[in-house]
Structure formats: structure tokens, C-alpha cells
CSV table of N, CA and C in Angstrom, one decimal:
chain,number,residue,atom,x,y,z
A,403,UNK,N,14.3,-42.5,88.8
A,403,UNK,CA,15.6,-42.0,88.2
A,403,UNK,C,15.9,-41.6,87.4
A,404,UNK,N,15.9,-42.6,86.6
A,404,UNK,CA,16.2,-42.8,84.9
A,404,UNK,C,15.3,-41.6,84.1
A,405,UNK,N,14.2,-41.9,84.4
A,405,UNK,CA,13.0,-40.6,84.0
A,405,UNK,C,13.4,-39.4,83.9
A,406,UNK,N,14.1,-39.2,85.1
A,406,UNK,CA,14.5,-37.9,85.5
A,406,UNK,C,15.5,-37.3,85.0
A,407,UNK,N,16.7,-37.9,84.8
A,407,UNK,CA,17.8,-37.6,84.0
A,407,UNK,C,17.6,-37.9,82.2
A,408,UNK,N,16.4,-38.6,81.8
A,408,UNK,CA,16.0,-38.6,80.5
A,408,UNK,C,15.4,-37.5,80.0
A,409,UNK,N,14.8,-36.8,81.0
A,409,UNK,CA,13.5,-35.7,80.6
A,409,UNK,C,14.3,-34.6,80.7
A,410,UNK,N,15.5,-34.6,81.6
A,410,UNK,CA,16.6,-33.1,81.6
A,410,UNK,C,17.5,-33.3,80.0
A,411,UNK,N,17.7,-34.5,79.9
A,411,UNK,CA,18.3,-34.8,78.7
A,411,UNK,C,18.0,-33.9,77.5
A,412,UNK,N,16.8,-34.3,77.4
A,412,UNK,CA,15.8,-34.6,76.4
A,412,UNK,C,15.6,-32.6,76.3
A,413,UNK,N,15.5,-32.2,77.7
A,413,UNK,CA,15.2,-30.7,77.5
A,413,UNK,C,16.3,-29.9,77.1
A,414,UNK,N,17.4,-30.3,77.5
A,414,UNK,CA,18.3,-29.5,77.1
A,414,UNK,C,19.3,-29.7,75.6
A,415,UNK,N,18.5,-30.8,75.2
A,415,UNK,CA,19.1,-31.3,73.6
A,415,UNK,C,17.5,-30.2,73.2
A,416,UNK,N,16.8,-29.9,73.4
A,416,UNK,CA,15.9,-29.0,72.7
A,416,UNK,C,16.1,-28.1,72.8
A,417,UNK,N,16.8,-27.3,74.1
A,417,UNK,CA,17.1,-26.1,73.8
A,417,UNK,C,18.5,-25.8,72.9
A,418,UNK,N,19.5,-26.6,73.1
A,418,UNK,CA,20.6,-26.7,72.3
A,418,UNK,C,20.0,-26.2,70.7
A,419,UNK,N,19.2,-27.5,70.4
A,419,UNK,CA,18.6,-27.1,68.6
A,419,UNK,C,18.1,-25.8,68.7
A,420,UNK,N,17.0,-25.3,69.6
A,420,UNK,CA,15.9,-24.0,69.5
A,420,UNK,C,17.5,-23.0,69.2
A,421,UNK,N,18.3,-22.7,70.4
A,421,UNK,CA,19.3,-21.9,70.3
A,421,UNK,C,20.2,-22.0,68.9
A,422,UNK,N,20.5,-23.1,68.5
A,422,UNK,CA,21.6,-23.0,67.0
A,422,UNK,C,20.4,-22.4,65.9
A,423,UNK,N,18.9,-22.5,65.9
A,423,UNK,CA,18.1,-22.0,65.2
A,423,UNK,C,17.9,-20.7,65.3
A,424,UNK,N,18.2,-20.4,66.8
A,424,UNK,CA,17.9,-19.3,66.5
A,424,UNK,C,18.8,-17.9,66.0
A,425,UNK,N,20.0,-18.6,66.6
A,425,UNK,CA,21.4,-18.2,66.4
A,425,UNK,C,21.7,-18.1,64.8
A,426,UNK,N,21.2,-19.0,64.2
A,426,UNK,CA,21.6,-19.1,62.2
A,426,UNK,C,20.6,-17.8,61.6
A,427,UNK,N,19.1,-18.0,62.0
A,427,UNK,CA,18.4,-16.8,61.7
A,427,UNK,C,18.9,-15.6,62.1
A,428,UNK,N,19.3,-15.3,63.0
A,428,UNK,CA,19.6,-13.9,63.7
A,428,UNK,C,20.9,-13.4,62.5
A,429,UNK,N,21.9,-14.7,62.2
A,429,UNK,CA,23.1,-14.7,61.2
A,429,UNK,C,22.7,-14.1,59.7
A,430,UNK,N,21.5,-14.9,59.5
A,430,UNK,CA,20.6,-14.7,57.9
A,430,UNK,C,19.9,-13.4,57.9
A,431,UNK,N,19.4,-13.2,58.8
A,431,UNK,CA,18.8,-11.5,59.4
A,431,UNK,C,19.0,-10.7,58.4
A,432,UNK,N,20.6,-10.3,58.6
A,432,UNK,CA,21.3,-9.5,57.8
A,432,UNK,C,21.7,-9.2,56.2
A,433,UNK,N,21.2,-10.8,56.2
A,433,UNK,CA,21.0,-10.7,54.4
A,433,UNK,C,19.8,-10.5,54.1
A,434,UNK,N,18.7,-10.0,54.7
A,434,UNK,CA,17.0,-9.9,54.3
A,434,UNK,C,17.3,-8.2,53.5
A,435,UNK,N,16.6,-8.5,52.7
A,435,UNK,CA,16.2,-7.2,51.4
A,435,UNK,C,14.7,-6.5,52.1
A,436,UNK,N,14.6,-5.1,52.2
A,436,UNK,CA,13.4,-4.6,52.1
A,436,UNK,C,13.6,-3.4,51.0
A,437,UNK,N,12.5,-3.3,50.5
A,437,UNK,CA,12.6,-1.9,49.4
A,437,UNK,C,11.5,-1.5,49.3
A,438,UNK,N,10.9,-0.5,48.7
A,438,UNK,CA,9.8,0.6,48.6
A,438,UNK,C,9.3,0.3,47.2
A,439,UNK,N,8.3,0.1,47.1
A,439,UNK,CA,7.6,-0.4,45.8
A,439,UNK,C,7.3,0.9,45.3
A,440,UNK,N,7.8,1.5,44.2
A,440,UNK,CA,7.0,2.8,43.9
A,440,UNK,C,5.5,2.8,43.0
A,441,UNK,N,4.5,3.5,43.3
A,441,UNK,CA,5.2,5.0,43.4
A,441,UNK,C,5.1,5.6,45.2
A,442,UNK,N,5.7,6.3,45.8
A,442,UNK,CA,5.6,6.7,46.8
A,442,UNK,C,4.5,8.2,47.6
A,443,UNK,N,4.2,7.8,47.9
A,443,UNK,CA,2.9,9.3,48.5
A,443,UNK,C,3.5,9.9,49.3
A,444,UNK,N,3.2,11.2,49.2
A,444,UNK,CA,3.7,12.6,50.4
A,444,UNK,C,2.6,13.0,50.8
A,445,UNK,N,2.5,13.0,51.8
A,445,UNK,CA,1.1,13.7,52.6
A,445,UNK,C,1.7,15.0,53.4
A,446,UNK,N,1.1,16.1,53.4
A,446,UNK,CA,1.9,17.1,54.0
A,446,UNK,C,0.1,18.0,54.5
A,447,UNK,N,0.0,18.3,55.9
A,447,UNK,CA,-1.0,18.5,56.7
A,447,UNK,C,-0.2,19.5,58.0
A,448,UNK,N,-0.6,20.9,57.9
A,448,UNK,CA,-0.4,21.4,59.2
A,448,UNK,C,1.3,21.5,59.8
A,449,UNK,N,2.4,21.6,58.3
A,449,UNK,CA,3.6,21.8,58.6
A,449,UNK,C,4.0,20.2,59.1
A,450,UNK,N,3.1,19.2,58.4
A,450,UNK,CA,4.0,17.9,59.1
A,450,UNK,C,3.9,16.7,58.3
A,451,UNK,N,4.9,16.4,57.3
A,451,UNK,CA,4.5,15.9,56.3
A,451,UNK,C,4.7,14.1,56.9
A,452,UNK,N,4.1,13.6,56.0
A,452,UNK,CA,3.9,11.8,56.1
A,452,UNK,C,4.4,11.0,54.6
A,453,UNK,N,5.2,10.4,55.0
A,453,UNK,CA,5.3,9.4,53.4
A,453,UNK,C,4.9,8.0,54.0
A,454,UNK,N,4.1,7.9,52.7
A,454,UNK,CA,3.5,6.5,52.8
A,454,UNK,C,3.8,5.4,51.3
A,455,UNK,N,4.4,4.3,51.6
A,455,UNK,CA,4.7,3.4,51.0
A,455,UNK,C,4.0,1.9,51.3
A,456,UNK,N,4.4,1.1,50.2
A,456,UNK,CA,4.1,-0.1,50.4
A,456,UNK,C,5.6,-1.1,50.2
A,457,UNK,N,5.9,-1.9,51.5
A,457,UNK,CA,7.5,-2.3,51.3
A,457,UNK,C,7.2,-3.7,50.8
A,458,UNK,N,8.3,-4.0,50.3
A,458,UNK,CA,8.4,-5.5,50.1
A,458,UNK,C,9.5,-6.1,50.7
A,459,UNK,N,9.3,-7.3,51.4
A,459,UNK,CA,10.5,-7.5,52.0
A,459,UNK,C,10.7,-9.0,51.8
A,460,UNK,N,11.8,-9.3,51.3
A,460,UNK,CA,12.2,-10.7,51.0
A,460,UNK,C,13.1,-11.8,52.3
A,461,UNK,N,12.7,-12.2,52.6
A,461,UNK,CA,13.6,-12.9,54.0
A,461,UNK,C,15.0,-14.0,53.3
A,462,UNK,N,15.8,-13.8,53.8
A,462,UNK,CA,16.7,-14.9,53.3
A,462,UNK,C,17.2,-16.0,53.7
A,463,UNK,N,17.2,-16.8,52.9
A,463,UNK,CA,16.9,-18.5,53.3
A,463,UNK,C,18.5,-18.9,53.1
A,464,UNK,N,19.4,-18.4,52.4
A,464,UNK,CA,20.5,-19.1,52.1
A,464,UNK,C,21.5,-18.0,51.4
A,465,UNK,N,22.7,-17.9,51.6
A,465,UNK,CA,23.7,-16.9,51.0
A,465,UNK,C,24.9,-17.2,50.8
A,466,UNK,N,25.3,-16.7,49.5
A,466,UNK,CA,26.9,-16.6,49.5
A,466,UNK,C,27.6,-15.7,49.4
A,467,UNK,N,28.9,-15.6,49.8
A,467,UNK,CA,29.6,-14.5,50.0
A,467,UNK,C,29.9,-14.3,48.3
A,468,UNK,N,30.3,-13.2,48.0
A,468,UNK,CA,31.0,-13.1,46.6
A,468,UNK,C,32.0,-12.0,46.8
A,469,UNK,N,33.1,-12.5,46.4
A,469,UNK,CA,34.4,-11.7,46.6
A,469,UNK,C,34.6,-10.5,45.4
A,470,UNK,N,34.9,-9.4,46.1
A,470,UNK,CA,35.0,-8.5,44.9
A,470,UNK,C,36.1,-8.2,44.2
A,471,UNK,N,36.0,-7.8,42.7
A,471,UNK,CA,37.4,-8.1,41.8
A,471,UNK,C,37.7,-6.9,41.4
A,472,UNK,N,39.2,-6.3,42.2
A,472,UNK,CA,39.4,-5.4,41.8
A,472,UNK,C,39.9,-5.3,40.3
């Protein structure tokens, strides 16, 4: 019986830790940066255009809010 409660406790603790990590990553993802590296190529064939570019993706690992000075 003790093993049953210990297993449930460990499982619940793991779920809480995983949930916290997912929530934190979700909040940090709004600070991720994506930018196109030049030159950007544009192809057109049969009146349909395609834009081709290489994207640089920067994942945020920390952030600091900066107050705007007016």
C-alpha cells in the first residue's frame, strides 16, 4: 500500500514539474526572434510567386523587461 502512494506521489510531482517547464517555455517563446537572412529570392512561374529565404531563429533563454523612457 505504501508503494502505491509513493508511486502516485512521484508521478504527481513529475507532472507538476513538467507542467511548470512547459508553461515557462510557453511564456518565453513570445520573446523568440526570427529574421530573414538576405538576399531573399523571388521566383515567379505561371503567375504564381514563391519567396525563398533562409531564416535565422533565436530562442530566448532569458529576458529582461525594459521600461520605455518618454
